[in-house]
Coordinates of C-alpha atoms and ligand atoms in Angstrom, one line a residue:
M237 CA 19.4 -13.2 -31.3
A238 CA 20.4 -16.1 -33.5
T239 CA 22.3 -15.0 -36.5
V240 CA 23.0 -17.2 -39.5
L241 CA 25.4 -16.2 -42.4
V242 CA 25.0 -17.9 -45.7
K243 CA 28.2 -17.1 -47.7
N244 CA 29.9 -17.9 -51.0
I245 CA 26.7 -17.8 -52.9
G246 CA 27.9 -18.1 -56.5
L247 CA 24.5 -16.9 -57.9
L248 CA 21.6 -15.7 -55.7
Q249 CA 18.5 -15.7 -58.0
T250 CA 15.1 -14.4 -56.8
P251 CA 11.9 -12.6 -58.0
V252 CA 11.5 -9.2 -56.3
G253 CA 8.4 -7.8 -54.7
S254 CA 5.5 -9.3 -52.6
F255 CA 3.0 -9.4 -55.5
S256 CA 1.9 -11.8 -58.2
H257 CA 4.1 -11.5 -61.2
G258 CA 2.3 -11.6 -64.6
G259 CA 3.3 -11.0 -68.2
K260 CA 6.8 -9.6 -68.7
V261 CA 7.4 -9.4 -65.0
Q262 CA 6.9 -13.1 -64.7
G263 CA 10.4 -13.5 -66.1
E264 CA 12.1 -10.8 -64.1
N265 CA 14.5 -12.2 -61.5
L266 CA 17.2 -10.4 -59.5
K267 CA 20.6 -12.1 -60.0
L268 CA 23.4 -11.3 -57.6
K269 CA 26.9 -12.8 -58.0
D270 CA 29.2 -13.8 -55.1
A271 CA 26.4 -13.0 -52.7
A272 CA 25.8 -13.5 -49.0
I273 CA 22.7 -13.4 -46.8
L274 CA 22.5 -12.6 -43.1
I275 CA 19.4 -14.1 -41.2
E276 CA 18.6 -12.8 -37.8
D277 CA 16.0 -14.7 -35.7
G278 CA 14.7 -16.3 -38.9
I279 CA 14.3 -13.1 -40.9
I280 CA 16.6 -11.9 -43.7
S281 CA 18.4 -8.7 -42.4
E282 CA 21.0 -8.1 -45.0
I283 CA 21.9 -9.3 -48.6
T284 CA 25.3 -8.4 -50.2
E285 CA 27.0 -9.2 -53.5
G286 CA 30.4 -9.0 -55.2
G287 CA 32.1 -10.8 -52.4
V288 CA 31.3 -8.2 -49.8
L289 CA 30.2 -9.8 -46.5
P290 CA 27.2 -8.4 -44.4
K291 CA 28.1 -6.2 -41.5
G292 CA 27.3 -8.8 -38.8
A293 CA 29.1 -11.6 -40.6
E294 CA 32.0 -12.0 -38.2
T295 CA 29.7 -12.5 -35.2
A296 CA 27.3 -14.9 -36.8
D297 CA 26.4 -17.9 -34.6
T298 CA 26.2 -20.2 -37.6
V299 CA 28.0 -20.0 -41.0
I300 CA 26.8 -21.9 -44.0
D301 CA 29.1 -22.0 -47.0
A302 CA 27.2 -22.3 -50.3
E303 CA 30.6 -23.0 -52.0
G304 CA 29.7 -21.0 -55.1
R305 CA 26.4 -22.7 -55.8
L306 CA 23.0 -21.3 -56.8
V307 CA 20.7 -20.1 -54.0
T308 CA 17.0 -19.4 -54.6
P309 CA 14.0 -18.8 -52.3
G310 CA 12.6 -21.9 -50.7
L311 CA 10.0 -23.4 -53.1
V312 CA 6.3 -22.8 -52.5
E313 CA 4.0 -25.7 -53.3
G314 CA 0.7 -24.1 -54.1
H315 CA -1.7 -27.0 -54.6
T316 CA -1.8 -30.4 -52.9
H317 CA -4.3 -33.0 -51.7
M318 CA -1.7 -34.6 -49.4
V319 CA -4.1 -35.9 -46.6
F320 CA -5.6 -39.1 -47.8
G321 CA -6.2 -42.8 -46.9
G322 CA -4.9 -45.6 -49.2
Y323 CA -3.7 -45.2 -52.7
R324 CA -5.2 -45.7 -56.2
Q325 CA -2.5 -47.6 -58.0
H326 CA -5.1 -50.1 -59.4
E327 CA -6.4 -47.3 -61.6
I328 CA -3.3 -47.7 -63.8
P329 CA -4.4 -50.8 -65.6
M330 CA -7.9 -49.4 -65.8
K331 CA -6.6 -46.3 -67.6
L332 CA -4.3 -48.4 -69.8
K333 CA -7.5 -50.3 -70.9
G334 CA -9.2 -47.0 -71.8
A335 CA -11.1 -45.9 -68.7
G336 CA -11.1 -42.1 -68.4
Y337 CA -10.8 -40.1 -65.2
L338 CA -14.5 -39.3 -65.1
D339 CA -15.5 -42.8 -66.1
I340 CA -13.8 -44.2 -63.0
L341 CA -15.4 -41.4 -60.8
R342 CA -18.9 -42.0 -62.3
A343 CA -18.5 -45.8 -61.5
G344 CA -18.0 -44.9 -57.8
G345 CA -14.2 -45.1 -57.9
G346 CA -11.6 -42.3 -58.1
I347 CA -12.1 -39.6 -55.5
L348 CA -14.9 -41.7 -53.9
D349 CA -12.5 -44.7 -53.4
T350 CA -10.2 -42.4 -51.6
V351 CA -13.1 -41.0 -49.6
R352 CA -13.9 -44.5 -48.3
K353 CA -10.3 -45.0 -47.2
T354 CA -9.9 -41.6 -45.6
R355 CA -13.1 -41.9 -43.6
A356 CA -11.8 -45.3 -42.3
A357 CA -8.3 -43.9 -41.5
S358 CA -7.5 -42.7 -37.9
F359 CA -6.2 -39.2 -37.1
E360 CA -2.9 -40.7 -36.2
E361 CA -2.6 -42.7 -39.5
L362 CA -3.4 -39.6 -41.5
Y363 CA -1.0 -37.5 -39.4
D364 CA 2.0 -39.9 -39.8
K365 CA 1.5 -40.5 -43.5
T366 CA 1.2 -36.7 -44.2
E367 CA 4.2 -36.0 -42.0
G368 CA 6.2 -38.3 -44.3
F369 CA 5.1 -36.4 -47.4
L370 CA 6.1 -33.1 -45.8
D371 CA 9.5 -34.5 -45.0
E372 CA 9.9 -35.7 -48.6
M373 CA 8.7 -32.3 -50.0
M374 CA 11.1 -30.4 -47.8
G375 CA 13.9 -32.6 -49.0
L376 CA 13.1 -31.5 -52.5
G377 CA 13.3 -27.8 -51.6
V378 CA 9.8 -26.9 -50.5
T379 CA 9.6 -24.7 -47.4
T380 CA 5.9 -23.6 -47.6
C381 CA 2.9 -25.5 -49.0
E382 CA -0.8 -25.6 -49.4
A383 CA -3.0 -28.6 -48.5
K384 CA -6.7 -29.3 -49.1
S385 CA -9.3 -31.3 -47.4
G386 CA -11.9 -33.0 -49.7
Y387 CA -11.6 -36.8 -49.1
G388 CA -14.2 -36.8 -46.3
L389 CA -17.3 -35.3 -47.9
D390 CA -18.9 -35.6 -44.5
F391 CA -18.6 -33.4 -41.4
N392 CA -16.4 -35.5 -39.2
T393 CA -13.8 -36.6 -41.8
E394 CA -13.5 -33.1 -43.4
V395 CA -12.8 -31.7 -39.9
K396 CA -10.4 -34.6 -39.1
M397 CA -8.4 -33.8 -42.2
L398 CA -8.1 -30.1 -41.4
E399 CA -7.2 -30.9 -37.8
V400 CA -4.4 -33.1 -39.0
L401 CA -3.1 -30.2 -41.1
K402 CA -3.5 -27.8 -38.2
K403 CA -1.4 -30.0 -35.9
L404 CA 1.2 -30.6 -38.5
N405 CA 1.5 -26.9 -39.1
E406 CA 2.3 -26.6 -35.4
D407 CA 4.7 -29.5 -35.2
H408 CA 6.5 -29.6 -38.6
P409 CA 9.0 -26.9 -39.8
M410 CA 6.9 -26.6 -43.0
D411 CA 4.5 -23.6 -43.2
I412 CA 1.2 -25.1 -44.2
V413 CA -1.8 -23.2 -45.6
S414 CA -5.0 -25.2 -45.4
T415 CA -7.9 -25.1 -48.0
F416 CA -11.3 -26.5 -47.3
M417 CA -12.4 -28.5 -50.3
G418 CA -15.5 -30.3 -49.1
A419 CA -16.9 -29.6 -52.5
H420 CA -14.6 -32.1 -54.1
A421 CA -17.2 -34.7 -55.3
I422 CA -20.8 -35.7 -54.6
P423 CA -20.6 -38.4 -51.9
E424 CA -22.3 -41.8 -52.3
E425 CA -25.1 -40.9 -49.8
Y426 CA -26.2 -37.9 -51.9
K427 CA -25.5 -39.3 -55.4
D428 CA -28.9 -41.2 -55.8
R429 CA -31.0 -38.4 -54.2
E430 CA -33.1 -36.1 -56.4
N431 CA -31.0 -32.9 -56.6
G432 CA -28.4 -34.6 -54.5
A433 CA -25.6 -32.3 -55.6
D434 CA -27.7 -29.2 -54.6
Q435 CA -28.5 -30.8 -51.2
F436 CA -24.9 -31.5 -50.6
I437 CA -23.8 -28.0 -51.5
D438 CA -26.5 -26.8 -49.1
M439 CA -25.1 -28.9 -46.3
L440 CA -21.6 -27.6 -47.0
C441 CA -22.8 -24.0 -46.9
T442 CA -25.0 -24.5 -43.8
D443 CA -22.8 -26.7 -41.7
L444 CA -19.2 -27.1 -42.7
L445 CA -18.1 -23.7 -44.1
P446 CA -19.3 -21.8 -41.0
Y447 CA -17.7 -24.4 -38.7
V448 CA -14.4 -24.4 -40.5
K449 CA -14.2 -20.6 -40.4
E450 CA -15.3 -20.3 -36.8
N451 CA -12.6 -22.8 -35.8
Q452 CA -9.9 -21.3 -38.1
L453 CA -9.3 -24.6 -39.8
A454 CA -8.7 -23.2 -43.3
D455 CA -7.9 -19.9 -45.1
Y456 CA -9.3 -20.8 -48.5
A457 CA -12.3 -22.7 -49.9
D458 CA -12.1 -24.6 -53.2
I459 CA -14.5 -26.5 -55.4
F460 CA -14.2 -29.0 -58.3
T461 CA -16.2 -27.3 -61.0
E462 CA -16.4 -30.1 -63.6
D463 CA -18.7 -32.2 -65.7
S464 CA -20.5 -34.8 -63.5
V465 CA -19.2 -33.0 -60.4
F466 CA -20.4 -29.4 -59.6
N467 CA -21.8 -27.1 -62.2
Y468 CA -21.4 -23.3 -62.5
E469 CA -24.5 -22.4 -60.5
Q470 CA -23.7 -24.8 -57.6
S471 CA -20.1 -23.5 -57.6
K472 CA -21.3 -19.9 -57.5
T473 CA -23.6 -20.6 -54.5
Y474 CA -20.8 -22.3 -52.6
L475 CA -18.2 -19.7 -53.3
E476 CA -20.5 -16.8 -52.5
K477 CA -21.1 -18.3 -49.1
A478 CA -17.4 -18.9 -48.6
R479 CA -16.5 -15.3 -49.6
K480 CA -19.2 -14.0 -47.2
L481 CA -17.6 -16.0 -44.4
G482 CA -14.2 -14.5 -45.2
F483 CA -12.5 -17.4 -47.1
G484 CA -10.1 -16.8 -49.9
L485 CA -11.4 -18.5 -53.1
K486 CA -10.0 -21.2 -55.3
I487 CA -11.6 -23.2 -58.1
H488 CA -10.5 -26.4 -59.8
A489 CA -11.7 -25.5 -63.3
D490 CA -11.5 -26.8 -66.9
E491 CA -9.5 -29.8 -65.9
I492 CA -11.4 -32.1 -68.3
E493 CA -14.3 -30.0 -69.6
A494 CA -14.6 -26.2 -69.7
I495 CA -18.0 -25.7 -68.0
G496 CA -17.5 -22.1 -66.8
G497 CA -15.2 -22.6 -63.8
S498 CA -12.5 -20.2 -65.0
V499 CA -15.1 -17.7 -66.1
L500 CA -16.5 -17.8 -62.5
A501 CA -13.1 -17.5 -61.0
G502 CA -12.5 -14.2 -62.8
E503 CA -16.0 -12.9 -62.1
M504 CA -15.5 -13.6 -58.3
G505 CA -11.8 -12.4 -58.2
A506 CA -10.6 -15.8 -56.9
A507 CA -7.1 -15.9 -55.5
S508 CA -6.3 -18.7 -58.0
C509 CA -7.8 -21.0 -60.5
E510 CA -6.5 -24.5 -60.8
H511 CA -5.8 -26.9 -63.7
L512 CA -7.0 -25.0 -66.8
I513 CA -6.1 -27.8 -69.2
A514 CA -9.3 -27.2 -71.2
I515 CA -9.7 -23.4 -70.6
D516 CA -11.3 -21.5 -73.5
E517 CA -11.1 -17.9 -74.7
A518 CA -13.9 -16.8 -72.3
G519 CA -12.1 -18.3 -69.4
L520 CA -8.7 -16.7 -70.3
A521 CA -10.3 -13.3 -70.7
S522 CA -12.1 -13.7 -67.3
L523 CA -8.9 -14.7 -65.5
A524 CA -7.0 -11.7 -67.0
K525 CA -9.8 -9.3 -66.1
G526 CA -10.2 -10.6 -62.6
G527 CA -6.5 -10.6 -61.8
V528 CA -6.6 -14.3 -60.9
T529 CA -3.4 -16.4 -60.7
A530 CA -3.5 -19.4 -63.0
M531 CA -2.3 -22.5 -60.9
C532 CA -1.1 -24.8 -63.6
L533 CA -0.5 -28.5 -62.8
P534 CA 1.7 -30.1 -65.5
A535 CA 2.5 -33.3 -63.6
T536 CA -1.3 -34.0 -63.7
S537 CA -1.4 -33.5 -67.4
F538 CA 1.6 -35.9 -67.6
Y539 CA 0.0 -38.6 -65.5
L540 CA -3.4 -38.3 -67.1
G541 CA -1.9 -38.3 -70.6
A542 CA -3.8 -35.1 -71.1
N543 CA -3.1 -31.8 -72.9
F544 CA -1.1 -29.1 -71.1
A545 CA -2.6 -25.8 -70.0
P546 CA -1.8 -22.9 -72.3
A547 CA 0.6 -21.3 -69.8
R548 CA 2.6 -19.5 -72.5
K549 CA -0.6 -17.8 -73.7
M550 CA -1.5 -16.9 -70.1
I551 CA 1.8 -15.2 -69.6
E552 CA 1.4 -13.3 -72.9
M553 CA -2.1 -12.1 -71.6
G554 CA -0.5 -10.9 -68.3
I555 CA -2.1 -13.6 -66.2
P556 CA 0.3 -14.5 -63.3
V557 CA 1.2 -18.2 -63.7
A558 CA 2.0 -20.5 -60.7
T559 CA 2.9 -24.1 -61.1
A560 CA 2.3 -26.8 -58.5
S561 CA 2.3 -30.6 -58.1
D562 CA -1.4 -31.3 -57.4
F563 CA -0.1 -34.2 -55.3
N564 CA -3.0 -36.6 -54.8
P565 CA -3.6 -40.4 -55.1
G566 CA -5.7 -40.2 -58.2
S567 CA -4.7 -37.6 -60.8
C568 CA -1.1 -36.9 -59.7
P569 CA 0.6 -39.4 -57.4
S570 CA 3.9 -37.3 -57.4
L571 CA 4.8 -34.5 -55.0
N572 CA 8.0 -33.7 -56.9
L573 CA 8.0 -29.9 -57.5
Q574 CA 11.4 -30.1 -59.2
F575 CA 9.8 -32.4 -61.9
V576 CA 7.0 -29.8 -62.2
M577 CA 9.7 -27.2 -63.0
N578 CA 11.2 -29.5 -65.7
L579 CA 7.7 -30.0 -67.2
A580 CA 6.9 -26.2 -67.0
C581 CA 10.0 -25.6 -69.2
I582 CA 9.6 -28.5 -71.6
K583 CA 5.8 -28.6 -71.9
Y584 CA 4.7 -25.0 -71.1
R585 CA 7.7 -23.5 -72.9
M586 CA 8.4 -21.3 -69.8
L587 CA 11.9 -19.8 -69.4
P588 CA 13.9 -20.7 -66.3
E589 CA 13.3 -17.2 -64.8
E590 CA 9.5 -17.6 -65.4
V591 CA 9.6 -21.0 -63.8
L592 CA 11.4 -19.7 -60.7
T593 CA 8.6 -17.1 -60.3
A594 CA 6.0 -19.8 -60.8
V595 CA 7.3 -21.9 -57.9
T596 CA 8.0 -19.1 -55.5
I597 CA 6.3 -15.7 -55.3
N598 CA 3.3 -16.5 -57.5
P599 CA 2.1 -19.5 -55.5
A600 CA 3.1 -17.7 -52.3
C601 CA 0.7 -14.8 -53.2
A602 CA -2.0 -17.4 -54.2
I603 CA -2.0 -18.8 -50.7
G604 CA -1.7 -15.5 -48.9
K605 CA 2.0 -15.7 -47.9
G606 CA 3.4 -13.3 -50.4
E607 CA 4.5 -10.8 -47.7
L608 CA 6.4 -13.5 -45.8
V609 CA 8.0 -15.9 -48.3
G610 CA 8.5 -16.4 -52.1
T611 CA 11.4 -14.0 -52.6
L612 CA 14.9 -13.4 -50.9
E613 CA 14.6 -9.8 -49.7
C614 CA 15.3 -8.1 -46.3
G615 CA 12.3 -8.5 -44.0
K616 CA 11.2 -11.9 -45.5
Q617 CA 11.7 -15.2 -43.8
G618 CA 15.1 -16.8 -44.2
D619 CA 13.7 -19.7 -46.3
L620 CA 16.1 -20.7 -49.0
V621 CA 17.6 -23.6 -51.0
I622 CA 21.3 -24.2 -51.8
W623 CA 21.2 -26.2 -55.0
D624 CA 23.7 -28.6 -56.5
A625 CA 23.7 -26.4 -59.5
P626 CA 25.3 -23.2 -60.7
D627 CA 22.1 -21.6 -62.2
M628 CA 18.4 -22.0 -62.9
D629 CA 19.1 -23.4 -66.4
M630 CA 20.6 -26.5 -64.7
L631 CA 17.5 -26.9 -62.5
C632 CA 15.2 -26.9 -65.5
Y633 CA 17.6 -29.0 -67.6
R634 CA 18.3 -31.9 -65.3
F635 CA 15.2 -34.0 -64.5
G636 CA 14.7 -37.0 -62.3
S637 CA 17.4 -36.2 -59.7
N638 CA 16.9 -34.2 -56.5
L639 CA 19.3 -31.2 -56.9
A640 CA 18.4 -29.6 -53.5
L641 CA 21.6 -29.8 -51.5
Q642 CA 20.6 -27.9 -48.3
V643 CA 17.2 -26.6 -47.4
I644 CA 17.0 -23.7 -44.9
K645 CA 13.8 -22.7 -43.1
K646 CA 13.8 -19.5 -41.1
G647 CA 17.6 -19.8 -41.0
M648 CA 17.6 -23.4 -39.7
V649 CA 18.9 -26.2 -41.9
V650 CA 15.9 -28.5 -42.2
A651 CA 17.1 -30.9 -45.0
Ligands
LIG78 O1 -8.7 -37.5 -58.2 C1 -8.3 -37.0 -57.1 O2 -8.3 -37.6 -56.0 C2 -7.9 -35.5 -57.0 C3 -8.6 -34.6 -58.0 N1 -9.5 -33.8 -57.7 C4 -9.9 -33.1 -58.9 N2 -9.1 -33.6 -59.9 C5 -8.3 -34.6 -59.4
LIG79 ZN1 -6.3 -30.6 -57.2

């Protein structure tokens, strides 16, 4: 049995409990001074404080000295579109000249531009590019992440994207949870048909959702419920089929227009609801009633020059808040979850303790990994970060630098 001792932890800070933390509990972190952690075969077996060493310390195979620094759970990235062909940097001058996100999409660009490039990319190209993103994310402190399909919008490419993620989950130290998001936009070949969107949803429900489930290629199904994309009824049809097949549910809702996506998320008890920049009172009430985690994406607001989701109000309503990057080539070309933490403080007015919960246990629960990761407790995976910082205030205060000094995954130093 391989045992790893992490000692001289100046401050060990973690949420406690394998459940989504909402309201007052969002800000409740355990803080242990002069702590140490013993990890046996990748699982935390003992945590001590006050300078006391764990019982098995003297026979540990590996000793890691945190030299008095902050240690938190490994970060959990709850929302990415990291498998994609090409980039969309040329949208920058278009946006600066006044084109909006939906204007570009309606003109056949945006997601559809990435769809063309992803369909043309080989499995190997997508694998190698995504592997690089996983390495970069891990270097920033992320030890578990979610990743969506959605740049194929046809059978073969959607499956290719999910196969890339399945192989990377086997090969890379990162734990990856896949989400099927074939309902990301209406593809060119359906756009000009009468009821093209309905026909496309029908194809997804008949062909792709069953295939993806039968081949265990994704745990969740997600849809872009938005003006000019999929409406409330189409979203409900798709999500009801997904739920019947056993998928967990997610909805991209109220990113630009509130057209009922967050109301639907609450009605269906989705695991999480994403974006929520434009959420209205009905949507907030529905999320609260349905126990849905709000997956807020501040770096997307930053890049789009848009408003920021009312995360503070969500916390006051008891809605569990997670924050994630939304890394994708169109609305958030950054995978930096530390920058998301800075923005969550500055723009959402979230306290450092609330931010830590929002990038650990809450996203972990939103992707079905709450029993395994997201907190530092006995029985959980030994996934942790040693930070070049004494406390969480420093992580929220310094922005633009990478403060992750050592990243440990199941007791192994991975970055
Ligand atoms: O624009 C993209 O590629 C990603 C996105 N999906 C829904 N909102 C943004
Ligand atoms: Zn997204």
